[in-house]
Coordinates of C-alpha atoms and ligand atoms in Angstrom, one line a residue:
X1 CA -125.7 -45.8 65.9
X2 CA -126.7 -48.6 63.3
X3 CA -130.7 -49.3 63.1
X4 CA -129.3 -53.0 64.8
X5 CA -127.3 -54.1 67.1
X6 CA -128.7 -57.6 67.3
X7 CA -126.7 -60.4 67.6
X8 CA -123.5 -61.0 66.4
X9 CA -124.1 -57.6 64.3
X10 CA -121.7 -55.7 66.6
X11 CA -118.9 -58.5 65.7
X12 CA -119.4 -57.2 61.6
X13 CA -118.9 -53.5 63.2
X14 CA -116.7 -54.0 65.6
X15 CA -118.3 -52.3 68.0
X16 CA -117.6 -52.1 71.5
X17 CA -120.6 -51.5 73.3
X18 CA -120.5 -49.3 76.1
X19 CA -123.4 -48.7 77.7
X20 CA -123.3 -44.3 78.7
X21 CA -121.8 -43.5 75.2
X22 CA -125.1 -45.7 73.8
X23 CA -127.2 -44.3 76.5
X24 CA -126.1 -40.6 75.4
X25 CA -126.1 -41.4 71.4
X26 CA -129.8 -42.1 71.9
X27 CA -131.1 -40.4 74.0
X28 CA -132.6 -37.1 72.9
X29 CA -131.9 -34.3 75.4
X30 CA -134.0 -33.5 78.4
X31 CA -134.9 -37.3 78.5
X32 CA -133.3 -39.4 81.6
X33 CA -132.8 -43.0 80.1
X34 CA -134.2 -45.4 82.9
X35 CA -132.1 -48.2 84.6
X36 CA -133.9 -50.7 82.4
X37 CA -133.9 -53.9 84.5
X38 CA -136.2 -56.0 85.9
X39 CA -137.7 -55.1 89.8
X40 CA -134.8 -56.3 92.2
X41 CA -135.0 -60.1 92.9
X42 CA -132.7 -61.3 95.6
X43 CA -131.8 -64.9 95.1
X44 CA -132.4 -66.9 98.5
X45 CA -129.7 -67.8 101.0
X46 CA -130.7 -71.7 100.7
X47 CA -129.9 -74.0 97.4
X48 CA -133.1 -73.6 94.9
X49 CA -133.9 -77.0 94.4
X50 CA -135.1 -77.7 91.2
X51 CA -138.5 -80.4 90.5
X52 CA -137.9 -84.1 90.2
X53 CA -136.8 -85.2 87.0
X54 CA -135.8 -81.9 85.4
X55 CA -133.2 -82.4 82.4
X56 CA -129.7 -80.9 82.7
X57 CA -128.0 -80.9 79.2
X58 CA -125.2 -79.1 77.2
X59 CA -125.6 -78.9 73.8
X60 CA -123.0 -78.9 70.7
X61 CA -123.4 -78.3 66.8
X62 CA -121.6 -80.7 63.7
X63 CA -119.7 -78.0 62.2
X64 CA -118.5 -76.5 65.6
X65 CA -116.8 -79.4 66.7
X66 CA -117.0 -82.7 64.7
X67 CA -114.1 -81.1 62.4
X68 CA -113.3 -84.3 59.9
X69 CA -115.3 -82.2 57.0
X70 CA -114.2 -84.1 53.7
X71 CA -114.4 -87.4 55.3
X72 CA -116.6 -90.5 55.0
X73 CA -118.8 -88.7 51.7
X74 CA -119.5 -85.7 53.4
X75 CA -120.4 -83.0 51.1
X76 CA -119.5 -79.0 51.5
X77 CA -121.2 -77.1 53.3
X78 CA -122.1 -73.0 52.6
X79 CA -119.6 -72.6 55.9
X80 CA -117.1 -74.8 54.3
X81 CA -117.4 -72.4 51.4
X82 CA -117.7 -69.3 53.6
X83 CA -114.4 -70.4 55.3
X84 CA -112.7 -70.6 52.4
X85 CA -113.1 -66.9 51.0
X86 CA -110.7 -65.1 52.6
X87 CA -111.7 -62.2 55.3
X88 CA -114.9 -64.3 56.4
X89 CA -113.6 -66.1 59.5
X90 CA -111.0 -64.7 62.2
X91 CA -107.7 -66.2 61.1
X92 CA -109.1 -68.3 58.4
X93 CA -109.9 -70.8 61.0
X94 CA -111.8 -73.7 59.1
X95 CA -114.0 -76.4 60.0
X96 CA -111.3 -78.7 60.4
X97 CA -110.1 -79.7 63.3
X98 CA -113.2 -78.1 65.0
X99 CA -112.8 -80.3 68.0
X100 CA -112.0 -83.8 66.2
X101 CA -115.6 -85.1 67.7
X102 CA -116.0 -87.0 64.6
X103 CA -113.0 -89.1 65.8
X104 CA -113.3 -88.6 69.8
X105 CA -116.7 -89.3 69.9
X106 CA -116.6 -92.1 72.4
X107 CA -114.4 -89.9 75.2
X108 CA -116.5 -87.4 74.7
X109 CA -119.7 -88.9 75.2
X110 CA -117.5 -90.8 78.5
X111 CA -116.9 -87.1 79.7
X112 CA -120.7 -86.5 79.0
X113 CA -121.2 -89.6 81.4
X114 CA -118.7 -88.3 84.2
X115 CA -120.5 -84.7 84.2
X116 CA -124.1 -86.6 84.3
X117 CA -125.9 -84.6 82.0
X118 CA -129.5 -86.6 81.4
X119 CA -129.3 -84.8 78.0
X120 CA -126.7 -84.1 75.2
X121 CA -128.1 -81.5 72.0
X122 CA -126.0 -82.1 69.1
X123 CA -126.9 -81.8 65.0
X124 CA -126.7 -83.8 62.4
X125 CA -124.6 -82.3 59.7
X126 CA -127.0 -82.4 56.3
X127 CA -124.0 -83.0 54.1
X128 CA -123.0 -85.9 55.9
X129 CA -126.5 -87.3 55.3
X130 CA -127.1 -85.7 51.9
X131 CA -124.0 -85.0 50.7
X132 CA -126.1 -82.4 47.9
X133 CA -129.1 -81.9 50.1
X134 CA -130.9 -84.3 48.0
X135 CA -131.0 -87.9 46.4
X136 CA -129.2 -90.7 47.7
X137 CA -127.8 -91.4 51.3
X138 CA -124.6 -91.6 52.1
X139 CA -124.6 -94.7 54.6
X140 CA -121.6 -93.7 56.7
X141 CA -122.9 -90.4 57.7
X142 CA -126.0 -92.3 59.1
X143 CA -123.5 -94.3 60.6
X144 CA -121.7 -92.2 62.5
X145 CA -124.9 -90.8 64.4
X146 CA -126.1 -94.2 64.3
X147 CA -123.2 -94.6 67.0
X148 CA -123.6 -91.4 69.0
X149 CA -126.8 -92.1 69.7
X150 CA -126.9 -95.9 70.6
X151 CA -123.5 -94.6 72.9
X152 CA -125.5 -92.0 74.6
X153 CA -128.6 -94.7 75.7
X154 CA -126.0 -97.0 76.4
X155 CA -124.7 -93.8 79.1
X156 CA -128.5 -93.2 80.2
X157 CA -128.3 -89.6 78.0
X158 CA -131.4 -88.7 76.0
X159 CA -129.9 -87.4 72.8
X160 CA -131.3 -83.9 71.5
X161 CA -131.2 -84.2 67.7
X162 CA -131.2 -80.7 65.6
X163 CA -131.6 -81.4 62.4
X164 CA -130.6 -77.9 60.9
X165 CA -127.6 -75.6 62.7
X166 CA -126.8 -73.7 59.5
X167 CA -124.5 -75.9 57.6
X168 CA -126.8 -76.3 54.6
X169 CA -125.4 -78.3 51.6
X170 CA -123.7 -75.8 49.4
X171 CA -125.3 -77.7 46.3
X172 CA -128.6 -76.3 47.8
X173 CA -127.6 -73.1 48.4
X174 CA -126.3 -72.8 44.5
X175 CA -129.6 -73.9 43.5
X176 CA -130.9 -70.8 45.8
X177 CA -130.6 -71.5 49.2
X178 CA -133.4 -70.7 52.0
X179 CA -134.1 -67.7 50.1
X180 CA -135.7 -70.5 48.0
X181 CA -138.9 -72.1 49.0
X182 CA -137.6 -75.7 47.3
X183 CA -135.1 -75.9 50.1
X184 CA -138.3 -76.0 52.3
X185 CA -139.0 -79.1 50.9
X186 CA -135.4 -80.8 50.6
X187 CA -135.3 -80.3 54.3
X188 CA -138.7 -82.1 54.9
X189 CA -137.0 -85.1 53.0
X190 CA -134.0 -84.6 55.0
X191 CA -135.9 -85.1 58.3
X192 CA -137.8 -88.2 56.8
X193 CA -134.4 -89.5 56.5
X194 CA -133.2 -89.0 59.6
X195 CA -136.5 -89.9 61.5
X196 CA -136.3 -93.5 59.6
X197 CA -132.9 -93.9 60.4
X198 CA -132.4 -92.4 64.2
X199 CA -136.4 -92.4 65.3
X200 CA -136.3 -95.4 67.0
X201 CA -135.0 -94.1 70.0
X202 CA -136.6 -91.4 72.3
X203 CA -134.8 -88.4 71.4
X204 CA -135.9 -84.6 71.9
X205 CA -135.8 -83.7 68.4
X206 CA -135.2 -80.0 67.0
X207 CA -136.4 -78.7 64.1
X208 CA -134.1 -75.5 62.9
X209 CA -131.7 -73.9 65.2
X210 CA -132.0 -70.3 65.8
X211 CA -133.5 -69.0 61.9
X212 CA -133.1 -65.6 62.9
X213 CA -129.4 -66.2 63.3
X214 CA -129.1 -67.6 60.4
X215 CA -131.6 -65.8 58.4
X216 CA -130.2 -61.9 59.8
X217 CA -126.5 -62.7 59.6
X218 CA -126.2 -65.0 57.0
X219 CA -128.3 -63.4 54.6
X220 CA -128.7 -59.5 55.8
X221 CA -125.4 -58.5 57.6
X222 CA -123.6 -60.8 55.9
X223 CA -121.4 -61.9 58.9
X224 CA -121.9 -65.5 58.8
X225 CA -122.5 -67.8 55.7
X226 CA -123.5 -67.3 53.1
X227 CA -122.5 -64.1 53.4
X228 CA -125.4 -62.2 52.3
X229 CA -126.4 -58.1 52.3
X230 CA -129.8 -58.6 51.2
X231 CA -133.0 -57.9 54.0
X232 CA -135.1 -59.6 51.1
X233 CA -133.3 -62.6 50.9
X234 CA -133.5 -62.6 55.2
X235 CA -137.1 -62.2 54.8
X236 CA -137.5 -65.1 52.8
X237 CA -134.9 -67.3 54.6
X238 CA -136.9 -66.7 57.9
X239 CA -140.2 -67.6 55.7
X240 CA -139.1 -71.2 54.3
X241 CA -136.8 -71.8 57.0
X242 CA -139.8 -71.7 59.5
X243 CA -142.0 -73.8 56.5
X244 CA -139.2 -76.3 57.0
X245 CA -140.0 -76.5 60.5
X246 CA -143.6 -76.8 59.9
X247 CA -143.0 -79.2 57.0
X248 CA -140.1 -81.6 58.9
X249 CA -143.1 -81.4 61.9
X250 CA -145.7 -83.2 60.1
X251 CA -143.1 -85.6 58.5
X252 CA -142.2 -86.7 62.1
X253 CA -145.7 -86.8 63.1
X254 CA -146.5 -89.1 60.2
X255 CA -143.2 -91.1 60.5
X256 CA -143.3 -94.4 63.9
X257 CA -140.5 -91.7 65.3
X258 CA -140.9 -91.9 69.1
X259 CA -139.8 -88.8 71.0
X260 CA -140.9 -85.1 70.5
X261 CA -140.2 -82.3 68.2
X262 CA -140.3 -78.8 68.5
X263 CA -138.2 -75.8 67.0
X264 CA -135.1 -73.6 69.0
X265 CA -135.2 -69.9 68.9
X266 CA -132.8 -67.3 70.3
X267 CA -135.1 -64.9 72.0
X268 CA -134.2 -61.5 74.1
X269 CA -136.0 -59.3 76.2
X270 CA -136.2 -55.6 74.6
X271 CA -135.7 -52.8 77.4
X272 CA -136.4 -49.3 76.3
X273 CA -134.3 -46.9 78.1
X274 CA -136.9 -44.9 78.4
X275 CA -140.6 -45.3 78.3
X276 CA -140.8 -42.9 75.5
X277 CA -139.0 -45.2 73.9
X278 CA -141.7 -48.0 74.2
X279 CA -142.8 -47.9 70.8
X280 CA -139.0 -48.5 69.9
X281 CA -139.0 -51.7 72.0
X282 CA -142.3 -53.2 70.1
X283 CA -140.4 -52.6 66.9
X284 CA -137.2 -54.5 67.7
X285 CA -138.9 -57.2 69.5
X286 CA -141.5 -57.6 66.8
X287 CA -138.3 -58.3 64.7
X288 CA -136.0 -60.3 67.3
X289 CA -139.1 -62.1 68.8
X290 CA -142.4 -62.2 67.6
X291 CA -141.3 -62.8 64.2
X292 CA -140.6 -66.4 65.0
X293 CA -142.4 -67.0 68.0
X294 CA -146.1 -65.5 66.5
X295 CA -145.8 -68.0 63.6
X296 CA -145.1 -71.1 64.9
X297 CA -147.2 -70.5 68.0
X298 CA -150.0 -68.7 67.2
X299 CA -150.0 -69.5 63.1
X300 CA -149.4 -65.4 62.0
X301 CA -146.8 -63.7 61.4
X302 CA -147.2 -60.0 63.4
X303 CA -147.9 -57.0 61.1
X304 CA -144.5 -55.1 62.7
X305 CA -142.1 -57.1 62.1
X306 CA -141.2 -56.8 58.6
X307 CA -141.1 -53.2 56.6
X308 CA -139.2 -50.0 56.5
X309 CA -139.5 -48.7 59.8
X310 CA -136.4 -48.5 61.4
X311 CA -135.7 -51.1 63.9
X312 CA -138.3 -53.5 61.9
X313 CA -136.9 -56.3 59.2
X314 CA -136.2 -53.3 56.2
X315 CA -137.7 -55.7 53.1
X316 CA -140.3 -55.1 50.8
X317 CA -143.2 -56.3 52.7
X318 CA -145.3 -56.9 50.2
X319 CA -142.6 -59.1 48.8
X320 CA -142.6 -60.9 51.7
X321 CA -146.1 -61.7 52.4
X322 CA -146.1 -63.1 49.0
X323 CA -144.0 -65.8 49.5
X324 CA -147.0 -66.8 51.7
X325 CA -148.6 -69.2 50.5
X326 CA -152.2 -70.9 51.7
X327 CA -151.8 -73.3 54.3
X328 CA -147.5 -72.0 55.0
X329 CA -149.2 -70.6 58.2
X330 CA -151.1 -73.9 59.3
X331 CA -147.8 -75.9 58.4
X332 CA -145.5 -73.9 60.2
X333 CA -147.7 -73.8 63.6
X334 CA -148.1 -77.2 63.0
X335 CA -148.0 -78.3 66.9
X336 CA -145.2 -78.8 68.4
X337 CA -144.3 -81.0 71.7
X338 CA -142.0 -77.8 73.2
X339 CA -140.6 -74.6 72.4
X340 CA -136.7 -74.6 72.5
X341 CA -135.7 -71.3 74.3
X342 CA -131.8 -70.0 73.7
X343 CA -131.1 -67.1 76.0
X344 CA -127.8 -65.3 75.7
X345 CA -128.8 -62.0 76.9
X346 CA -130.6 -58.6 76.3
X347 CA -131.5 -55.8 74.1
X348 CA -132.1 -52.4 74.7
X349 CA -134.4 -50.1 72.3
X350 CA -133.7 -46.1 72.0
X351 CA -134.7 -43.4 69.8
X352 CA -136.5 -44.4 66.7
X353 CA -136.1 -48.2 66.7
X354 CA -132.4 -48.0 67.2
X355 CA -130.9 -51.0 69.5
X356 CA -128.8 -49.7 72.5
X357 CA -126.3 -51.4 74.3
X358 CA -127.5 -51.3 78.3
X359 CA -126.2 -54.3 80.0
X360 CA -122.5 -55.3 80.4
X361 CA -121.3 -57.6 77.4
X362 CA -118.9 -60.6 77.7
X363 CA -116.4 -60.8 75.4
X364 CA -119.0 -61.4 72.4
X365 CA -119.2 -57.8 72.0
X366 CA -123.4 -58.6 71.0
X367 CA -124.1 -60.6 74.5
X368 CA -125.5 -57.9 77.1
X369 CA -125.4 -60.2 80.1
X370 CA -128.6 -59.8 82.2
X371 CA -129.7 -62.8 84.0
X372 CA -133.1 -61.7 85.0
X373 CA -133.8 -61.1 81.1
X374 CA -134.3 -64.4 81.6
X375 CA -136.7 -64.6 84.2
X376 CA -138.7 -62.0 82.1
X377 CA -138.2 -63.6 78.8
X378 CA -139.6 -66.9 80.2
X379 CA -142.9 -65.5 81.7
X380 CA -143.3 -62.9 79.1
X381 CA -143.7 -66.3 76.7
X382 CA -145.9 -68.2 79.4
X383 CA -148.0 -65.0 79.0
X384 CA -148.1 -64.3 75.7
X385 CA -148.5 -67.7 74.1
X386 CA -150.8 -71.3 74.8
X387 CA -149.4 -73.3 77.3
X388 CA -146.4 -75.1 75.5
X389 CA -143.4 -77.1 77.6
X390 CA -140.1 -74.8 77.5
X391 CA -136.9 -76.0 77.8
X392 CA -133.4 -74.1 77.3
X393 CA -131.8 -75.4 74.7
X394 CA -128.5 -72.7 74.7
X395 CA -127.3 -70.6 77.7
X396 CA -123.6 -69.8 78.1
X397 CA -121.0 -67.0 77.5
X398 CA -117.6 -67.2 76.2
X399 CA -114.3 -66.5 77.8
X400 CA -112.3 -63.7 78.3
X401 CA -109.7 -64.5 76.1
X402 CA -108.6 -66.8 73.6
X403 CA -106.1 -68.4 75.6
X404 CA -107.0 -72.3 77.1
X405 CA -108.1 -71.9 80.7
X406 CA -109.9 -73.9 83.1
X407 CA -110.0 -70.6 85.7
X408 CA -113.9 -69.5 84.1
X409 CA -115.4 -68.4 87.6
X410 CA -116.9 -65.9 85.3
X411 CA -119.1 -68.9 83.7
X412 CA -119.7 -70.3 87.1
X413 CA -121.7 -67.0 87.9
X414 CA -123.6 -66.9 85.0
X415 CA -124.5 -70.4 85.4
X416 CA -125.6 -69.9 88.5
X417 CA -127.4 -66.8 88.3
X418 CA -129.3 -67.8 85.3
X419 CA -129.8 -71.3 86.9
X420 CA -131.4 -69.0 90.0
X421 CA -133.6 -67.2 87.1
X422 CA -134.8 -70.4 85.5
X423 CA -136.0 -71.9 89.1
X424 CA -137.6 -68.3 90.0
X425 CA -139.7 -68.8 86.6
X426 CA -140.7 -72.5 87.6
X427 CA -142.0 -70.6 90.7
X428 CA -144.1 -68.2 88.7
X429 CA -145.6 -71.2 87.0
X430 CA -143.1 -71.2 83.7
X431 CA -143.9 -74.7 82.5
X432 CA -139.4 -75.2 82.1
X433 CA -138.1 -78.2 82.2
X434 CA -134.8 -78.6 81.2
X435 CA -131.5 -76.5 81.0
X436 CA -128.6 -77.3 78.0
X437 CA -125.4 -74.9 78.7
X438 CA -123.2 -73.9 75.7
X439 CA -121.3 -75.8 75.0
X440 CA -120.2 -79.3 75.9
X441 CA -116.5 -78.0 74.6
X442 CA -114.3 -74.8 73.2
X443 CA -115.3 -75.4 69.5
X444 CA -115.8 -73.5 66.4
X445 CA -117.1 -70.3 66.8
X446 CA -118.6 -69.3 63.6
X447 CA -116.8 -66.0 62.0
X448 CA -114.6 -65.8 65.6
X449 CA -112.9 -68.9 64.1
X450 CA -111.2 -70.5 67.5
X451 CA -110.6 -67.0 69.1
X452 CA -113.9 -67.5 71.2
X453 CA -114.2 -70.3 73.8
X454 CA -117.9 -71.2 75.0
X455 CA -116.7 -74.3 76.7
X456 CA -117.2 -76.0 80.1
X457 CA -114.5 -78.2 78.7
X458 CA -111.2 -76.5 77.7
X459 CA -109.7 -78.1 74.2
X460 CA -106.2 -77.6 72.9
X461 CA -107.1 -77.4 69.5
X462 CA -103.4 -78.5 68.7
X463 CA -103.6 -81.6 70.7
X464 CA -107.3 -82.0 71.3
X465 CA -106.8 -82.7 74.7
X466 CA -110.0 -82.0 76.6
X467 CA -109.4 -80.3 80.4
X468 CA -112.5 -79.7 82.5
X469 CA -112.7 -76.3 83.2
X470 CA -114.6 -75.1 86.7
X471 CA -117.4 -74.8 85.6
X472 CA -117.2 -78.4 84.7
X473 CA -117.0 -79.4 88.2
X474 CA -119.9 -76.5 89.6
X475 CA -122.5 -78.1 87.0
X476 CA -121.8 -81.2 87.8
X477 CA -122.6 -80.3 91.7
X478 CA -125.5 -78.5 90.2
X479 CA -126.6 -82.1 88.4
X480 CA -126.0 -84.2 91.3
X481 CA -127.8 -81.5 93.9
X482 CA -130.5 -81.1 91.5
X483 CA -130.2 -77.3 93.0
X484 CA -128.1 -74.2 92.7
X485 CA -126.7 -72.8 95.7
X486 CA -126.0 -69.7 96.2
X487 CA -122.9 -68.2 96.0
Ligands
GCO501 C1 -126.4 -71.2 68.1 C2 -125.3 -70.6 68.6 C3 -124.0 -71.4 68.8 C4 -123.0 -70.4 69.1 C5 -123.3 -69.8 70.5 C6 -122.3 -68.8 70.9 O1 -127.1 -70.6 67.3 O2 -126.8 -72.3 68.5 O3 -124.9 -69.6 67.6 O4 -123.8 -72.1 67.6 O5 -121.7 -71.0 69.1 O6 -124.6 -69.3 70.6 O7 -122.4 -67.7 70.0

């Protein structure tokens, strides 16, 4: 049993997770694991109506679906590198044709319009901006978001702008990457850049998506790009990755951007199978959670999170807390107008910080699908944390196979028995207010290639024709309703 089983890290192993040969791999003998779940909720029989003016969204990324990756000056990306070293991606898929948004723009954002999202998450892709992640400006890359965004006001949609989702020019990462503090800096300058040219319009702006992704599997199990095996280098692409946030914060507060800002962080409730295994579940959510959360929110980073305790972050910690600097901490917690939530599902914690498989997975061997992880996730931040606005930025699961369909009752129920999860929280006084699914369309998806479809639209990546799938039709009723029924 491997000292993580955190996201995506089953996809390097190939494991299949199933839950009693987990259960009895970790649990010593004499000890009877516990149904880890939350206490039994039973949805109610009416529709959950949800409070006036609360945003329904999807959300996208550049490199998942614009596709078009040489054109208009864009620059390479470390994925457009990672792509091209054989082994790294299922089938040597590449970035190209992604979903052809670069060209398809428009349709999309009509389809966008026909579903009646009030909100749309996409990223801006730095190469396209920076085609060397520094220096000049490459005009058509502005230009192009220039035009999604003026196209989604024209549709009533607030655009969400990420500014990072892990395609980081390659020049940068030659020069060190976020492993080096400088890139820190080059993606304050980035932001500048893209708050003068986009900030105009009132946009929910996000920082860095999900820097433990890309910090633990780009740089520790080396599963995405840049394909790194070193904890280190993790520990120190967490550190300046969350500067950048802290640093691209105060950039937009000091820029006439209108809008807010805030940062999006993958976050999952850790169940010990046991309550002697308690101690297991600090360690693994010190390292999955409070890592990222305690920083930005509370302006420290937790004492066990990073070290060589099993289940903790396994760099030199000493190492680490060197590369923190005075003031990194008052940067990074600089305040922000929300906290971006992305909720895929839970963890479980067994003996000695191991991670164990509990819930059923989808067919993303990491995602243990547990919608009232959710619930808990949500208040155990509403507890834990000052007030702050929430809103889930990323909450979806993939389909069976790799084949098109539009027959996803499978997403249906998990959009609805999250959606039931999110409007249980608003009742417990969770300060939510707005709910993007992944993803607008089947795109991209990182070292699955095009083998994993996360859409609510299906695309024939040989035609890019775009087919509502069911789900399609059941959020829209969800939109329209402002309330999830039950089933
Ligand atoms: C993210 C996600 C997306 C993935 C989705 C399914 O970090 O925002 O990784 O890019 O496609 O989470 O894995």
């Amino acid at each position: 049993m491997t000292a993580s089983l955190s996201r995506r890290h089953l996809i390097g192993l190939g494991l299949a997770a199933t839950t009693t040969a987990a259960l009895a791999a970790c649990t010593p003998a004499g000890v009877t694991p516990m149904p880890t779940t939350s206490a039994a909720w039973i949805p109610p029989t009416d529709p959950m109506r949800f409070p006036t003016g609360y945003t329904w969204g999807a959300a996208t990324s550049a490199f998942q679906i614009e596709g078009s990756t040489t054109v208009d000056g864009r620059g390479p990306s470390v994925w457009d590198t990672f792509c091209a070293e054989p082994g790294r991606v299922r089938g040597g898929a590449t970035g190209d044709p992604g979903a052809d948004h670069y060209v398809r723009w428009e349709s999309d954002l009509d389809l966008m319009a026909e579903l009646g999202i009030g909100a749309y998450r996409f990223s801006v892709a730095w190469p396209r901006i920076q085609p060397t992640g520094s220096g000049a400006v490459n005009q058509k890359g502005i230009d192009f978001y220039r035009r999604l965004v003026d196209g989604l006001v024209d549709r009533g949609i607030r655009p969400g702008i990420t500014l990072f989702h892990w395609d980081l020019p390659q020049a940068l990462q030659d020069a060190g990457g976020w492993p080096s503090r400088d890139t820190a800096y080059r993606f304050a300058d980035y932001a500048a850049i893209m708050f003068d040219a986009l900030g105009d319009v009132a946009a929910d702006w996000f920082t860095i998506n999900e820097p433990k992704t890309h910090a633990f599997v780009g740089h520790w199990y080396g599963g995405h790009a840049p394909g790194l095996t070193s904890p280190d280098a993790a520990a120190a692409a967490v550190h300046h990755q969350l500067l950048g946030h802290g640093l691209a914060v105060e950039r937009f507060r000091a820029s006439s951007a209108v809008g807010r800002i805030g940062i999006a962080l993958n976050l999952a409730p850790i169940y010990p199978i046991s309550e002697v295994f308690a101690d297991s579940a600090k360690r693994i959510d010190g390292r999955e959670n409070r890592l990222f959360l305690d920083p930005v929110l509370l302006g420290r980073y937790p004492t066990d999170a990073v070290g060589n305790l099993r289940g903790l972050v396994p760099a030199n910690r000493a190492a680490f807390d060197a590369l923190v600097l005075d003031g990194d901490l008052a940067t990074i917690s600089s305040p922000s107008d929300f906290l971006a939530v992305q909720y895929y599902g839970a963890e479980g914690a067994g003996f000695d910080g191991a991670s164990v498989p509990v819930f059923p997975t989808s067919s993303a061997p990491w995602q243990q699908v547990h919608p009232e992880g959710l619930f808990d996730l949500l208040t155990r931040i509403a507890a834990d944390y000052p007030a702050i606005p929430l809103v889930i930025t990323e909450n979806g699961m993939p389909d069976p196979t790799s084949a098109v369909t539009v027959d996803d009752d499978h997403r249906v129920e998990f959009f609805r028995t999250h959606f039931q999860q999110a409007r249980r929280a608003i009742d417990a006084g969770v300060p939510l207010e707005a709910h993007y699914v992944w993803s607008m369309l089947d795109n991209f998806e990182w070292a699955e290639g095009y083998e994993q479809r996360w859409g609510i639209v299906a695309v024939d990546f040989d035609t890019q024709e775009r087919t509502p799938k069911k789900s399609f039709a059941f959020y829209q009723g969800v939109i329209g309703d402002n309330a999830v029924a039950p089933a």
